[in-house]
XYZ file of N, CA and C in Angstrom:
453
model
N -104.025 121.561 -38.797
C -102.741 120.922 -38.583
C -102.845 119.982 -37.386
N -102.192 118.843 -37.485
C -102.189 117.898 -36.374
C -101.333 118.446 -35.244
N -101.629 117.978 -34.059
C -100.892 118.410 -32.869
C -99.744 117.435 -32.615
N -98.594 117.979 -32.238
C -97.461 117.128 -31.891
C -97.808 116.357 -30.615
N -97.561 115.055 -30.625
C -97.806 114.267 -29.426
C -96.482 113.692 -28.945
N -96.452 113.381 -27.683
C -95.299 112.721 -27.070
C -95.713 111.282 -26.819
N -94.975 110.353 -27.354
C -95.362 108.952 -27.340
C -95.684 108.444 -25.937
N -94.811 108.657 -24.988
C -95.019 108.082 -23.661
C -96.204 108.690 -22.940
N -96.420 109.984 -23.089
C -97.559 110.599 -22.410
C -98.866 110.314 -23.138
N -98.801 109.872 -24.392
C -100.007 109.527 -25.136
C -100.581 108.184 -24.670
N -99.735 107.351 -24.095
C -100.190 106.044 -23.625
C -100.755 106.153 -22.215
N -101.866 105.473 -21.936
C -102.389 105.459 -20.564
C -101.335 104.864 -19.611
N -101.309 105.310 -18.359
C -100.268 104.863 -17.419
C -100.008 103.358 -17.367
N -101.015 102.494 -17.327
C -100.682 101.061 -17.262
C -99.922 100.564 -18.492
N -100.300 101.065 -19.668
C -99.616 100.648 -20.897
C -98.221 101.262 -20.977
N -98.109 102.511 -20.562
C -96.793 103.162 -20.534
C -95.854 102.389 -19.618
N -96.343 101.982 -18.455
C -95.513 101.237 -17.504
C -95.056 99.910 -18.088
N -95.948 99.228 -18.806
C -95.558 97.956 -19.443
C -94.475 98.184 -20.487
N -94.656 99.228 -21.305
C -93.655 99.543 -22.322
C -92.320 99.905 -21.673
N -92.368 100.670 -20.608
C -91.132 101.128 -19.961
C -90.326 99.996 -19.340
N -90.935 98.835 -19.120
C -90.155 97.698 -18.613
C -89.111 97.259 -19.636
N -89.296 97.669 -20.885
C -88.359 97.311 -21.951
C -87.341 98.411 -22.244
N -87.464 99.539 -21.569
C -86.591 100.691 -21.850
C -85.190 100.481 -21.277
N -84.241 101.019 -22.015
C -82.842 101.034 -21.574
C -82.352 102.466 -21.741
N -81.739 103.017 -20.709
C -81.240 104.387 -20.801
C -79.936 104.411 -21.584
N -79.869 105.326 -22.557
C -78.670 105.488 -23.378
C -78.359 106.971 -23.511
N -77.162 107.261 -23.975
C -76.797 108.655 -24.255
C -75.953 108.692 -25.521
N -76.013 109.850 -26.187
C -75.247 110.086 -27.406
C -74.541 111.427 -27.263
N -73.262 111.448 -27.585
C -72.509 112.701 -27.552
C -72.942 113.577 -28.721
N -72.755 114.875 -28.571
C -73.055 115.809 -29.658
C -72.338 115.367 -30.930
N -72.999 115.497 -32.049
C -72.499 115.149 -33.391
C -72.400 113.643 -33.650
N -72.946 112.817 -32.761
C -72.972 111.374 -32.998
C -74.064 111.044 -34.011
N -73.709 110.294 -35.041
C -74.708 109.818 -35.991
C -75.364 108.602 -35.352
N -76.664 108.719 -35.080
C -77.404 107.674 -34.378
C -77.795 106.564 -35.342
N -78.273 106.928 -36.515
C -78.530 105.946 -37.565
C -78.497 106.641 -38.912
N -78.367 105.825 -39.943
C -78.247 106.313 -41.322
C -79.381 105.739 -42.159
N -79.906 106.535 -43.074
C -80.950 106.064 -43.989
C -80.492 104.783 -44.670
N -81.386 103.805 -44.737
C -81.073 102.534 -45.370
C -80.580 101.472 -44.409
N -80.182 101.878 -43.195
C -79.709 100.915 -42.201
C -80.855 100.134 -41.579
N -80.514 99.063 -40.892
C -81.519 98.210 -40.245
C -82.175 98.947 -39.088
N -83.501 99.045 -39.141
C -84.281 99.724 -38.095
C -84.767 98.667 -37.115
N -83.973 98.414 -36.090
C -84.293 97.366 -35.128
C -84.537 97.901 -33.714
N -84.652 99.236 -33.617
C -84.884 99.862 -32.315
C -85.470 101.249 -32.517
N -85.889 101.853 -31.422
C -86.342 103.239 -31.456
C -86.044 103.862 -30.107
N -86.170 105.173 -30.045
C -85.838 105.917 -28.839
C -86.928 106.929 -28.515
N -87.032 107.261 -27.251
C -87.797 108.417 -26.809
C -86.776 109.324 -26.145
N -86.645 110.516 -26.681
C -85.624 111.461 -26.208
C -86.008 111.990 -24.834
N -85.070 111.925 -23.908
C -85.282 112.462 -22.554
C -84.766 113.892 -22.462
N -83.614 114.148 -23.065
C -83.050 115.503 -23.083
C -82.123 115.623 -24.279
N -81.923 116.870 -24.709
C -81.071 117.123 -25.858
C -81.885 117.287 -27.130
N -81.169 117.354 -28.245
C -81.811 117.589 -29.536
C -81.205 116.675 -30.590
N -82.082 116.197 -31.482
C -81.679 115.317 -32.581
C -82.196 115.916 -33.877
N -81.371 115.894 -34.914
C -81.790 116.336 -36.248
C -82.007 115.122 -37.123
N -83.159 115.074 -37.782
C -83.401 114.066 -38.811
C -82.982 114.677 -40.134
N -82.235 113.911 -40.927
C -81.764 114.467 -42.190
C -81.934 113.493 -43.332
N -81.892 114.065 -44.518
C -81.984 113.295 -45.756
C -80.783 113.679 -46.613
N -80.095 112.684 -47.136
C -78.965 112.956 -48.019
C -79.494 113.358 -49.387
N -79.079 114.549 -49.840
C -79.473 115.043 -51.159
C -78.496 114.515 -52.203
N -77.223 114.598 -51.879
C -76.160 114.033 -52.701
C -75.003 113.721 -51.762
N -73.893 113.248 -52.298
C -72.789 112.817 -51.437
C -72.181 113.956 -50.613
N -72.482 115.196 -50.969
C -71.916 116.338 -50.257
C -72.933 117.124 -49.437
N -74.206 116.815 -49.588
C -75.216 117.661 -48.950
C -76.308 116.841 -48.279
N -76.614 117.251 -47.041
C -77.736 116.690 -46.285
C -78.679 117.833 -45.956
N -79.974 117.524 -45.938
C -80.985 118.514 -45.591
C -81.665 118.054 -44.306
N -81.745 118.951 -43.325
C -82.462 118.643 -42.096
C -83.953 118.712 -42.380
N -84.655 117.629 -42.052
C -86.100 117.581 -42.306
C -86.912 117.747 -41.030
N -86.280 117.547 -39.873
C -86.985 117.739 -38.603
C -85.979 117.843 -37.475
N -86.370 118.554 -36.441
C -85.583 118.640 -35.214
C -86.440 118.094 -34.090
N -85.861 117.200 -33.304
C -86.596 116.541 -32.224
C -85.982 116.890 -30.883
N -86.835 116.903 -29.853
C -86.363 117.218 -28.507
C -87.018 116.321 -27.471
N -86.953 116.757 -26.232
C -87.436 115.965 -25.097
C -88.863 115.471 -25.316
N -89.054 114.178 -25.094
C -90.362 113.549 -25.223
C -90.674 113.033 -26.605
N -89.871 113.426 -27.606
C -90.159 113.032 -28.989
C -89.712 111.601 -29.285
N -90.471 110.964 -30.167
C -90.141 109.645 -30.684
C -89.064 109.800 -31.745
N -88.012 109.019 -31.621
C -86.953 108.977 -32.627
C -86.972 107.588 -33.245
N -87.428 107.519 -34.478
C -87.454 106.249 -35.195
C -88.832 105.625 -35.204
N -89.342 105.387 -36.404
C -90.609 104.682 -36.572
C -90.484 103.575 -37.607
N -89.387 103.522 -38.310
C -89.207 102.545 -39.389
C -89.170 101.107 -38.879
N -88.903 100.907 -37.604
C -88.905 99.570 -36.998
C -90.280 98.915 -37.067
N -91.317 99.736 -37.223
C -92.696 99.249 -37.188
C -93.189 98.756 -38.546
N -92.545 99.168 -39.623
C -93.042 98.888 -40.968
C -91.980 98.219 -41.835
N -92.365 97.131 -42.542
C -91.406 96.531 -43.483
C -91.004 97.566 -44.520
N -89.807 97.563 -44.989
C -88.753 96.562 -44.816
C -87.871 96.784 -43.584
N -88.306 97.588 -42.637
C -87.573 97.839 -41.391
C -86.185 98.424 -41.628
N -86.153 99.427 -42.513
C -84.923 100.184 -42.748
C -85.234 101.659 -42.534
N -84.254 102.397 -42.059
C -84.446 103.817 -41.764
C -84.706 104.598 -43.040
N -85.683 105.484 -42.985
C -85.992 106.355 -44.117
C -85.153 107.624 -44.107
N -84.662 108.013 -42.937
C -83.853 109.213 -42.770
C -82.622 108.851 -41.961
N -81.727 109.798 -41.834
C -80.618 109.662 -40.917
C -80.909 110.495 -39.686
N -80.186 110.247 -38.602
C -80.367 111.024 -37.376
C -79.013 111.288 -36.745
N -78.841 112.527 -36.269
C -77.597 112.918 -35.624
C -77.934 113.717 -34.369
N -77.151 113.485 -33.322
C -77.331 114.239 -32.079
C -76.845 115.662 -32.314
N -77.737 116.614 -32.164
C -77.414 118.031 -32.354
C -76.769 118.604 -31.102
N -77.005 117.951 -29.977
C -76.429 118.295 -28.681
C -76.273 116.975 -27.929
N -75.680 116.978 -26.740
C -75.675 115.727 -25.973
C -77.126 115.270 -25.752
N -77.366 113.979 -25.943
C -78.726 113.432 -25.874
C -78.770 112.287 -24.865
N -79.826 112.309 -24.067
C -80.162 111.161 -23.216
C -81.508 110.659 -23.704
N -81.646 109.328 -23.770
C -82.874 108.766 -24.330
C -83.174 107.405 -23.712
N -84.435 107.012 -23.861
C -84.831 105.638 -23.585
C -84.753 104.902 -24.908
N -84.079 103.768 -24.915
C -83.962 102.954 -26.112
C -84.824 101.703 -25.947
N -85.518 101.344 -27.019
C -86.399 100.176 -27.019
C -85.991 99.246 -28.148
N -85.844 97.975 -27.852
C -85.573 96.964 -28.857
C -86.887 96.657 -29.578
N -86.900 96.817 -30.892
C -88.133 96.668 -31.667
C -88.742 95.277 -31.536
N -87.927 94.254 -31.604
C -88.462 92.892 -31.519
C -89.152 92.660 -30.180
N -88.568 93.138 -29.098
C -89.174 92.964 -27.776
C -90.486 93.744 -27.671
N -90.520 94.958 -28.237
C -91.748 95.764 -28.205
C -92.838 95.097 -29.038
N -92.484 94.597 -30.207
C -93.474 93.923 -31.047
C -94.013 92.664 -30.366
N -93.161 91.955 -29.665
C -93.600 90.770 -28.912
C -94.575 91.181 -27.800
N -94.253 92.256 -27.101
C -95.145 92.763 -26.064
C -96.495 93.163 -26.658
N -96.467 93.777 -27.828
C -97.708 94.179 -28.501
C -98.545 92.970 -28.915
N -97.893 91.860 -29.260
C -98.614 90.626 -29.580
C -99.301 90.081 -28.326
N -98.609 90.174 -27.191
C -99.167 89.698 -25.924
C -100.305 90.586 -25.435
N -100.179 91.885 -25.667
C -101.163 92.864 -25.187
C -101.662 93.659 -26.393
N -102.713 93.156 -27.036
C -103.186 93.775 -28.276
C -103.686 95.205 -28.056
N -104.199 95.518 -26.873
C -104.643 96.894 -26.615
C -103.441 97.835 -26.601
N -102.365 97.421 -25.961
C -101.138 98.220 -25.982
C -100.645 98.371 -27.417
N -100.679 97.281 -28.188
C -100.233 97.340 -29.579
C -101.038 98.342 -30.392
N -102.355 98.319 -30.240
C -103.210 99.246 -30.972
C -102.930 100.691 -30.558
N -102.809 100.932 -29.266
C -102.525 102.293 -28.784
C -101.161 102.778 -29.260
N -100.188 101.893 -29.272
C -98.848 102.269 -29.718
C -98.853 102.600 -31.211
N -99.495 101.772 -32.016
C -99.555 102.030 -33.465
C -100.298 103.338 -33.736
N -101.412 103.572 -33.038
C -102.145 104.831 -33.220
C -101.275 106.031 -32.840
N -100.534 105.914 -31.757
C -99.678 107.020 -31.320
C -98.568 107.287 -32.328
N -97.955 106.228 -32.830
C -96.908 106.396 -33.842
C -97.519 107.013 -35.102
N -98.723 106.588 -35.473
C -99.390 107.168 -36.647
C -99.635 108.658 -36.454
N -100.014 109.081 -35.256
C -100.204 110.513 -34.985
C -98.893 111.269 -35.109
N -97.815 110.679 -34.609
C -96.500 111.305 -34.744
C -96.158 111.458 -36.229
N -96.388 110.405 -37.007
C -96.093 110.452 -38.438
C -96.923 111.500 -39.162
N -98.196 111.590 -38.834
C -99.060 112.590 -39.479
C -98.550 114.000 -39.193
N -98.172 114.251 -37.959
C -97.662 115.570 -37.603
C -96.349 115.856 -38.342
N -95.463 114.880 -38.376
C -94.173 115.091 -39.050
C -94.349 115.272 -40.547
N -95.310 114.588 -41.137
C -95.584 114.764 -42.560
C -96.021 116.194 -42.835
N -96.892 116.723 -42.003
C -97.333 118.106 -42.176
C -96.171 119.080 -42.008
N -95.326 118.836 -41.016
C -94.174 119.707 -40.791
C -93.212 119.646 -41.977
N -92.970 118.443 -42.490
C -92.064 118.280 -43.628
C -92.636 118.956 -44.861
N -93.925 118.813 -45.078
C -94.571 119.478 -46.216
C -94.376 120.992 -46.117
N -94.532 121.538 -44.914
C -94.321 122.971 -44.706
C -92.896 123.390 -45.017
N -91.921 122.577 -44.574
C -90.510 122.885 -44.860
C -90.231 122.831 -46.360
N -90.806 121.847 -47.030
C -90.600 121.741 -48.481
C -91.185 122.948 -49.206
N -92.359 123.366 -48.792
C -92.973 124.541 -49.409
C -92.124 125.786 -49.159
N -91.590 125.888 -47.960
C -90.722 127.029 -47.624
C -89.471 127.014 -48.504
N -88.853 125.842 -48.658
C -87.659 125.722 -49.494
C -87.983 126.043 -50.953
N -89.124 125.555 -51.425
C -89.539 125.812 -52.797
C -89.732 127.311 -53.018
N -90.385 127.979 -52.070
C -90.624 129.412 -52.183
C -89.303 130.177 -52.202
N -88.380 129.799 -51.315
C -87.076 130.467 -51.289
C -86.319 130.237 -52.601
N -86.412 129.021 -53.093
C -85.715 128.679 -54.348
C -86.304 129.495 -55.517
N -87.627 129.600 -55.562
C -88.283 130.351 -56.629
C -87.912 131.831 -56.574
N -87.674 132.345 -55.375
C -87.283 133.755 -55.223
C -85.807 133.968 -55.491
N -85.075 132.855 -55.638
C -83.643 132.977 -55.892
C -82.818 133.133 -54.640
N -83.433 132.830 -53.474
C -82.720 132.998 -52.209
C -81.804 131.837 -51.903
N -81.950 130.726 -52.615
C -81.089 129.567 -52.358
C -80.011 129.444 -53.397
């Protein structure tokens, strides 16, 4: 299984410092919907404190939580890949403080500093690999419960 990484600590200090020049501190109240699947993915966050649930709409009445994120976790990766729309929704499970990054500004910085760009893409890829494994585990758990008649 892949190891969970924290985006900011995965970057060497000089690159982290360059990225942080673009950070803006934001906060979300508990139960705030941060973004919705299908919406424009033009930013991302690194959670400083609190908890965020990533969810997928099953139908108009039901959402399934696919991941829970906390301090140090990357929130949002769809800004990096066309068509730049969110694949999941996100809601603040508790009060959240985060660093917010404008995707266009980060991509411009990555064009200027190709080493930072490569390190950032690799770090996001590691986050995605870990989340894919976690999601696969949750799906298997749900399938097993469903087969047993527990759902």
